[in-house]
Amino acid sequence: MALPREFASDNTAPVHPAVLAALTAANEGPSPAYGFDSWTARAVDWFRQQFGGDTAVFPVWNGTGANVVALRALTRPWQAVVCTEQAHIQVDECGAPELLAGCKLLDVPTRDGKLTPAMLRESMRGVGDFHHVQPAVVSLTQVTEYGTVYTREELVALAATAHGLGLRVHMDGARIANAAAALGLPLRAFTRDAGVDILSFGATKNGAMGAEAVVVFDPGLAGEMLFLRKQSMQLASKMRYLSAQFLALAEDDLWLANARHANAMAQRLAAGVRTIPGVEITQKVEASAVFATLPRAVSERLQQRFHFYFWNHSPEEVRWMTSWATNAEDVDELLAAIRAGMQGAA
Ligand SMILES: Cc1ncc(COP(=O)(O)O)c(C=O)c1O
């Protein structure tokens, strides 16, 4: 039986062949452990070229771990993190930030996954009152969980507001490559230079096998990160295998090509969907996801051939996600099936 075509997540994509080849190439003889290897030194150099020479870089195993380590660095036990109600840290990390960073999340409802300066100001309740948790961090997801992308200007305004309110700025960049591709900007322009203090840098969704990094722009935080990463069980002993993945994606800007491709596939899908009566796109398509509503019975039939999720247990809204591995034929087949399904439903 043919495997269903994948539109469920960029995590279902295979590992990029260049990443696998780099892992095999790194698998030669002994090498110092815990990040003292030459792959990690070169990967750190690459990050410093992107973000500035004084950037501190901490490779970790996964995105939840990156977020937990970053938030641990930024909070004390009575403090809180402002995020959206759709944020991965809020809904998809099984409470790990609350448990392991030991801080409350203050989640803000949004229509499109984006916070605004006004929302941030509104969430500053009970400041100075010892009965209340004290907001200390805002966590922004870029690309958002709704596939939308903060502009550089929006981020500058948010970070300025946050800093003015005494908050630090964390960015969950699980899909940061897709954001760079969408914005057409260097990574630094919409992170460090926009006022982000600490970044969870994602590579797994971009073609890695499993490699993320906590990227720290505030030199004052860097020293304790070594301890926090280890204590959070995110220190890889054989770190060369994480770092080799970053290097493979860095080579000839493969990371950017992968992200551009994923975004282009989402645009192709969205353009086709817009021509199908009865299917409504519910969010701006700015990166690698298309959110849409269509009759549930049609979606359920489509799911026999295409793997994708209903969004947030909604009866009608679905998320179609593309990745570096999605090809145009996959998209065109999905479009043809949606069209046929909708004609059957009419
Ligand atoms: C916005 C966001 N942050 C973080 C993650 C990382 O999660 P994981 O711990 O599964 O690597 C994901 C993965 O789905 C994500 O979508």
Short mmCIF file of C-alpha atoms and ligand atoms in Angstrom, two decimals:
data_model
loop_
_atom_site.label_atom_id
_atom_site.label_comp_id
_atom_site.label_asym_id
_atom_site.label_seq_id
_atom_site.Cartn_x
_atom_site.Cartn_y
_atom_site.Cartn_z
CA MET A 1 0.00 0.00 0.00
CA ALA A 2 1.32 3.47 -0.88
CA LEU A 3 2.41 5.55 2.10
CA PRO A 4 0.28 8.62 2.78
CA ARG A 5 1.76 11.85 1.47
CA GLU A 6 3.11 13.98 4.27
CA PHE A 7 1.61 17.31 5.27
CA ALA A 8 1.47 16.69 9.01
CA SER A 9 4.67 18.30 10.23
CA ASP A 10 8.16 19.25 9.25
CA ASN A 11 9.23 16.72 11.89
CA THR A 12 7.95 13.87 9.73
CA ALA A 13 10.42 14.78 6.97
CA PRO A 14 13.48 12.58 6.63
CA VAL A 15 16.96 13.76 7.52
CA HIS A 16 18.53 15.70 4.67
CA PRO A 17 21.05 13.47 2.82
CA ALA A 18 23.81 16.07 3.30
CA VAL A 19 23.24 15.90 7.05
CA LEU A 20 23.42 12.12 7.06
CA ALA A 21 26.58 12.24 4.95
CA ALA A 22 28.11 14.72 7.39
CA LEU A 23 27.28 12.40 10.29
CA THR A 24 28.99 9.52 8.52
CA ALA A 25 32.01 11.69 7.76
CA ALA A 26 32.21 12.74 11.42
CA ASN A 27 32.11 9.10 12.48
CA GLU A 28 35.83 8.59 12.10
CA GLY A 29 38.03 7.80 15.06
CA PRO A 30 37.94 9.32 18.52
CA SER A 31 37.26 12.94 19.25
CA PRO A 32 37.13 15.01 22.46
CA ALA A 33 33.73 14.82 24.18
CA TYR A 34 31.32 17.43 25.59
CA GLY A 35 31.91 20.04 22.90
CA PHE A 36 35.71 20.17 22.87
CA ASP A 37 35.78 18.70 19.34
CA SER A 38 36.67 20.49 16.11
CA TRP A 39 33.14 20.17 14.63
CA THR A 40 31.72 22.13 17.53
CA ALA A 41 34.43 24.77 17.24
CA ARG A 42 33.57 25.21 13.56
CA ALA A 43 29.83 25.23 14.23
CA VAL A 44 30.29 27.91 16.90
CA ASP A 45 32.27 29.93 14.34
CA TRP A 46 29.36 29.67 11.91
CA PHE A 47 26.91 30.87 14.54
CA ARG A 48 29.25 33.75 15.38
CA GLN A 49 29.44 34.74 11.72
CA GLN A 50 25.65 34.89 11.69
CA PHE A 51 25.05 36.57 15.04
CA GLY A 52 28.25 38.36 16.06
CA GLY A 53 31.64 37.39 17.42
CA ASP A 54 30.64 37.51 21.09
CA THR A 55 27.66 35.16 20.71
CA ALA A 56 27.64 32.16 23.04
CA VAL A 57 26.30 28.93 21.53
CA PHE A 58 25.06 25.84 23.34
CA PRO A 59 24.03 22.89 21.15
CA VAL A 60 21.19 20.85 22.66
CA TRP A 61 19.16 17.79 21.69
CA ASN A 62 15.72 19.21 21.02
CA GLY A 63 13.51 22.26 20.91
CA THR A 64 11.77 21.72 24.22
CA GLY A 65 15.19 21.40 25.83
CA ALA A 66 16.40 24.60 24.18
CA ASN A 67 13.35 26.48 25.45
CA VAL A 68 13.69 25.08 28.96
CA VAL A 69 17.39 25.91 29.21
CA ALA A 70 16.80 29.41 27.85
CA LEU A 71 13.90 30.11 30.20
CA ARG A 72 15.80 28.71 33.18
CA ALA A 73 18.54 31.23 32.44
CA LEU A 74 16.08 34.11 32.42
CA THR A 75 13.80 33.43 35.38
CA ARG A 76 13.70 33.09 39.14
CA PRO A 77 11.06 30.93 40.84
CA TRP A 78 8.55 33.73 41.46
CA GLN A 79 8.75 35.06 37.94
CA ALA A 80 6.62 34.45 34.86
CA VAL A 81 6.94 34.21 31.09
CA VAL A 82 4.46 35.97 28.84
CA CYS A 83 3.64 33.99 25.70
CA THR A 84 0.68 33.36 23.41
CA GLU A 85 -1.94 30.77 24.24
CA GLN A 86 -0.83 28.88 21.12
CA ALA A 87 2.87 28.91 22.08
CA HIS A 88 4.68 25.60 21.90
CA ILE A 89 5.98 26.20 25.43
CA GLN A 90 2.36 26.56 26.56
CA VAL A 91 0.61 23.71 24.74
CA ASP A 92 3.17 21.26 23.40
CA GLU A 93 5.88 20.83 26.00
CA CYS A 94 3.95 18.85 28.60
CA GLY A 95 4.54 21.55 31.17
CA ALA A 96 8.33 21.21 30.93
CA PRO A 97 8.98 24.97 31.22
CA GLU A 98 6.77 25.20 34.32
CA LEU A 99 8.32 22.11 35.89
CA LEU A 100 11.95 22.63 34.98
CA ALA A 101 12.24 26.41 34.77
CA GLY A 102 9.86 26.52 37.73
CA CYS A 103 7.98 29.56 36.45
CA LYS A 104 4.41 30.32 35.49
CA LEU A 105 3.46 30.96 31.89
CA LEU A 106 1.08 33.88 31.33
CA ASP A 107 -0.61 33.01 28.08
CA VAL A 108 -2.27 35.65 25.96
CA PRO A 109 -5.00 34.85 23.41
CA THR A 110 -4.13 35.90 19.86
CA ARG A 111 -5.84 35.49 16.51
CA ASP A 112 -2.71 34.86 14.50
CA GLY A 113 -0.10 33.62 16.96
CA LYS A 114 1.53 37.04 17.32
CA LEU A 115 1.91 39.19 20.40
CA THR A 116 1.76 42.98 20.16
CA PRO A 117 3.22 45.66 22.43
CA ALA A 118 -0.31 46.43 23.67
CA MET A 119 -0.86 42.79 24.65
CA LEU A 120 2.45 42.84 26.45
CA ARG A 121 1.56 45.95 28.43
CA GLU A 122 -1.84 44.44 29.24
CA SER A 123 -0.22 41.29 30.65
CA MET A 124 1.79 43.25 33.23
CA ARG A 125 -0.55 42.69 36.15
CA GLY A 126 0.37 42.69 39.83
CA VAL A 127 3.84 44.05 39.25
CA GLY A 128 5.52 44.64 42.60
CA ASP A 129 2.71 42.86 44.47
CA PHE A 130 4.19 39.90 46.31
CA HIS A 131 0.92 37.96 45.98
CA HIS A 132 1.48 37.77 42.22
CA VAL A 133 4.05 36.17 39.97
CA GLN A 134 6.24 38.80 38.40
CA PRO A 135 6.48 38.89 34.57
CA ALA A 136 10.18 38.67 33.68
CA VAL A 137 10.34 37.34 30.12
CA VAL A 138 8.38 37.48 26.92
CA SER A 139 8.73 34.45 24.67
CA LEU A 140 8.06 35.05 20.97
CA THR A 141 7.80 32.20 18.49
CA GLN A 142 9.29 32.95 15.07
CA VAL A 143 7.79 31.49 12.78
CA THR A 144 4.65 31.42 14.96
CA GLU A 145 2.63 28.29 15.59
CA TYR A 146 0.13 29.66 13.04
CA GLY A 147 2.75 29.88 10.30
CA THR A 148 2.79 33.67 10.51
CA VAL A 149 6.01 35.66 10.66
CA TYR A 150 6.81 38.68 12.82
CA THR A 151 8.30 41.46 10.71
CA ARG A 152 11.57 42.98 11.84
CA GLU A 153 9.68 46.18 12.75
CA GLU A 154 7.18 44.26 14.86
CA LEU A 155 10.02 42.55 16.71
CA VAL A 156 11.88 45.81 17.28
CA ALA A 157 8.73 47.36 18.75
CA LEU A 158 8.00 44.30 20.90
CA ALA A 159 11.54 44.05 22.24
CA ALA A 160 11.68 47.79 23.00
CA THR A 161 8.38 47.54 24.86
CA ALA A 162 9.53 44.43 26.70
CA HIS A 163 12.81 45.97 27.77
CA GLY A 164 11.01 49.12 28.82
CA LEU A 165 8.79 46.99 31.04
CA GLY A 166 11.82 45.22 32.51
CA LEU A 167 11.27 41.96 30.58
CA ARG A 168 13.90 39.92 28.75
CA VAL A 169 13.14 38.63 25.27
CA HIS A 170 13.30 34.93 24.39
CA MET A 171 12.68 33.75 20.85
CA ASP A 172 11.56 30.21 20.11
CA GLY A 173 13.16 29.82 16.71
CA ALA A 174 12.26 26.21 15.99
CA ARG A 175 11.53 27.44 12.43
CA ILE A 176 13.91 30.36 12.34
CA ALA A 177 15.26 29.35 8.92
CA ASN A 178 11.75 29.64 7.46
CA ALA A 179 11.46 33.10 9.00
CA ALA A 180 14.77 34.21 7.48
CA ALA A 181 13.64 32.91 4.10
CA ALA A 182 10.26 34.63 4.42
CA LEU A 183 11.69 37.97 5.54
CA GLY A 184 14.67 37.92 3.18
CA LEU A 185 16.84 39.12 6.05
CA PRO A 186 20.04 37.87 7.67
CA LEU A 187 19.38 35.91 10.87
CA ARG A 188 20.90 38.62 13.00
CA ALA A 189 18.64 41.39 11.69
CA PHE A 190 15.46 40.01 13.24
CA THR A 191 16.97 38.43 16.34
CA ARG A 192 19.89 40.07 18.10
CA ASP A 193 19.63 43.40 16.26
CA ALA A 194 15.90 43.54 16.93
CA GLY A 195 16.46 43.15 20.67
CA VAL A 196 16.19 39.40 21.29
CA ASP A 197 18.26 38.38 24.33
CA ILE A 198 18.29 34.62 23.92
CA LEU A 199 17.30 32.39 21.02
CA SER A 200 16.25 28.75 20.73
CA PHE A 201 17.72 28.01 17.31
CA GLY A 202 16.06 25.18 15.42
CA ALA A 203 17.73 22.91 12.90
CA THR A 204 15.72 19.68 13.20
CA LYS A 205 12.75 20.93 11.17
CA ASN A 206 15.18 22.32 8.62
CA GLY A 207 16.73 18.93 7.73
CA ALA A 208 18.82 17.96 10.75
CA MET A 209 18.39 14.63 12.49
CA GLY A 210 18.06 16.26 15.88
CA ALA A 211 20.11 19.33 16.70
CA GLU A 212 19.08 22.65 18.16
CA ALA A 213 21.07 25.33 19.98
CA VAL A 214 20.57 27.93 22.65
CA VAL A 215 22.14 31.10 21.27
CA VAL A 216 22.91 33.73 23.90
CA PHE A 217 23.46 37.39 23.04
CA ASP A 218 23.84 38.65 26.58
CA PRO A 219 27.40 37.86 27.72
CA GLY A 220 26.19 38.12 31.33
CA LEU A 221 24.13 34.94 30.85
CA ALA A 222 26.70 32.80 29.08
CA GLY A 223 28.64 31.53 32.12
CA GLU A 224 25.70 29.91 33.86
CA MET A 225 24.41 28.32 30.66
CA LEU A 226 27.04 25.59 30.82
CA PHE A 227 25.66 24.48 34.18
CA LEU A 228 22.02 24.89 33.24
CA ARG A 229 22.43 22.86 30.05
CA LYS A 230 24.09 19.98 31.87
CA GLN A 231 21.59 20.03 34.72
CA SER A 232 18.75 20.09 32.18
CA MET A 233 20.12 16.88 30.59
CA GLN A 234 20.78 18.70 27.32
CA LEU A 235 24.57 18.30 27.22
CA ALA A 236 25.55 15.82 24.51
CA SER A 237 28.70 13.92 25.34
CA LYS A 238 29.34 13.07 21.67
CA MET A 239 28.61 16.63 20.62
CA ARG A 240 30.43 16.33 17.32
CA TYR A 241 27.32 14.58 15.95
CA LEU A 242 25.14 17.59 16.75
CA SER A 243 27.67 20.07 15.47
CA ALA A 244 28.28 18.16 12.24
CA GLN A 245 24.57 18.61 11.49
CA PHE A 246 24.79 22.41 11.84
CA LEU A 247 27.85 22.42 9.62
CA ALA A 248 26.10 20.41 6.92
CA LEU A 249 23.20 22.87 6.90
CA ALA A 250 25.62 25.83 6.90
CA GLU A 251 27.49 24.54 3.86
CA ASP A 252 26.54 26.61 0.81
CA ASP A 253 23.57 27.95 2.83
CA LEU A 254 21.70 24.67 2.58
CA TRP A 255 19.61 25.81 5.58
CA LEU A 256 18.30 28.74 3.55
CA ALA A 257 17.65 26.69 0.44
CA ASN A 258 15.72 24.13 2.51
CA ALA A 259 13.63 26.82 4.15
CA ARG A 260 12.95 28.64 0.89
CA HIS A 261 11.80 25.40 -0.66
CA ALA A 262 9.44 24.59 2.23
CA ASN A 263 7.99 28.10 2.09
CA ALA A 264 7.57 27.92 -1.69
CA MET A 265 5.69 24.63 -1.38
CA ALA A 266 3.30 26.25 1.12
CA GLN A 267 2.74 29.14 -1.30
CA ARG A 268 2.03 26.68 -4.11
CA LEU A 269 -0.47 24.87 -1.92
CA ALA A 270 -2.12 28.11 -0.78
CA ALA A 271 -2.40 29.43 -4.34
CA GLY A 272 -4.15 26.23 -5.40
CA VAL A 273 -6.42 26.11 -2.36
CA ARG A 274 -7.60 29.68 -3.02
CA THR A 275 -9.13 28.48 -6.30
CA ILE A 276 -11.20 25.73 -4.62
CA PRO A 277 -14.68 26.94 -3.63
CA GLY A 278 -15.65 26.17 -0.05
CA VAL A 279 -12.12 25.93 1.34
CA GLU A 280 -11.11 28.97 3.40
CA ILE A 281 -7.53 29.78 4.32
CA THR A 282 -7.67 31.02 7.91
CA GLN A 283 -4.18 32.46 8.46
CA LYS A 284 -1.75 34.45 6.35
CA VAL A 285 0.54 32.00 4.57
CA GLU A 286 3.96 33.47 5.30
CA ALA A 287 6.20 30.46 5.85
CA SER A 288 5.65 26.70 5.63
CA ALA A 289 2.11 26.15 6.91
CA VAL A 290 -1.35 26.50 5.44
CA PHE A 291 -4.31 26.61 7.83
CA ALA A 292 -7.72 26.13 6.28
CA THR A 293 -11.30 25.17 7.00
CA LEU A 294 -13.23 22.65 4.94
CA PRO A 295 -15.95 20.13 5.72
CA ARG A 296 -14.70 17.56 8.21
CA ALA A 297 -15.98 14.63 6.15
CA VAL A 298 -13.85 15.81 3.20
CA SER A 299 -10.76 16.10 5.42
CA GLU A 300 -11.33 12.66 6.89
CA ARG A 301 -11.46 11.14 3.40
CA LEU A 302 -8.32 13.06 2.41
CA GLN A 303 -6.56 11.67 5.47
CA GLN A 304 -6.73 8.18 3.95
CA ARG A 305 -4.13 9.34 1.41
CA PHE A 306 -2.53 12.38 3.03
CA HIS A 307 -1.18 12.68 6.53
CA PHE A 308 -2.19 15.98 8.22
CA TYR A 309 -3.78 17.14 11.45
CA PHE A 310 -6.91 18.86 12.52
CA TRP A 311 -5.80 21.97 14.32
CA ASN A 312 -6.38 22.19 18.06
CA HIS A 313 -9.19 19.62 17.95
CA SER A 314 -11.20 21.99 15.80
CA PRO A 315 -13.92 20.16 13.84
CA GLU A 316 -13.11 21.90 10.55
CA GLU A 317 -9.72 23.61 10.68
CA VAL A 318 -6.70 21.71 9.42
CA ARG A 319 -2.99 22.44 9.21
CA TRP A 320 -1.04 21.44 6.13
CA MET A 321 2.67 21.73 6.76
CA THR A 322 5.43 21.61 4.17
CA SER A 323 9.11 20.90 4.61
CA TRP A 324 12.39 20.76 2.72
CA ALA A 325 11.30 17.31 1.52
CA THR A 326 7.85 18.25 0.17
CA ASN A 327 7.81 18.17 -3.62
CA ALA A 328 5.56 19.92 -6.12
CA GLU A 329 3.89 16.63 -7.11
CA ASP A 330 2.89 16.03 -3.47
CA VAL A 331 1.30 19.46 -3.39
CA ASP A 332 -0.45 19.05 -6.73
CA GLU A 333 -1.83 15.65 -5.71
CA LEU A 334 -3.17 17.10 -2.49
CA LEU A 335 -4.76 19.96 -4.40
CA ALA A 336 -6.39 17.60 -6.90
CA ALA A 337 -7.73 15.47 -4.04
CA ILE A 338 -9.10 18.51 -2.17
CA ARG A 339 -10.80 19.72 -5.34
CA ALA A 340 -12.31 16.30 -6.04
CA GLY A 341 -13.39 15.98 -2.39
CA MET A 342 -15.07 19.37 -2.42
CA GLN A 343 -16.89 18.59 -5.68
CA GLY A 344 -18.13 15.37 -4.09
CA ALA A 345 -19.27 17.35 -1.05
CA ALA A 346 -21.16 19.96 -3.11
C1 LIG B 1 7.29 26.31 17.82
C2 LIG B 1 8.05 25.09 18.25
N1 LIG B 1 8.95 25.20 19.24
C3 LIG B 1 9.68 24.15 19.63
C4 LIG B 1 9.54 22.92 19.03
C5 LIG B 1 10.48 21.82 19.43
O1 LIG B 1 9.96 20.70 19.90
P1 LIG B 1 10.78 19.37 20.18
O2 LIG B 1 11.04 19.35 21.64
O3 LIG B 1 9.82 18.33 19.75
O4 LIG B 1 12.05 19.38 19.40
C6 LIG B 1 8.57 22.74 18.04
C7 LIG B 1 8.34 21.41 17.43
O5 LIG B 1 7.28 21.05 17.01
C8 LIG B 1 7.81 23.87 17.63
O6 LIG B 1 6.90 23.76 16.66
#
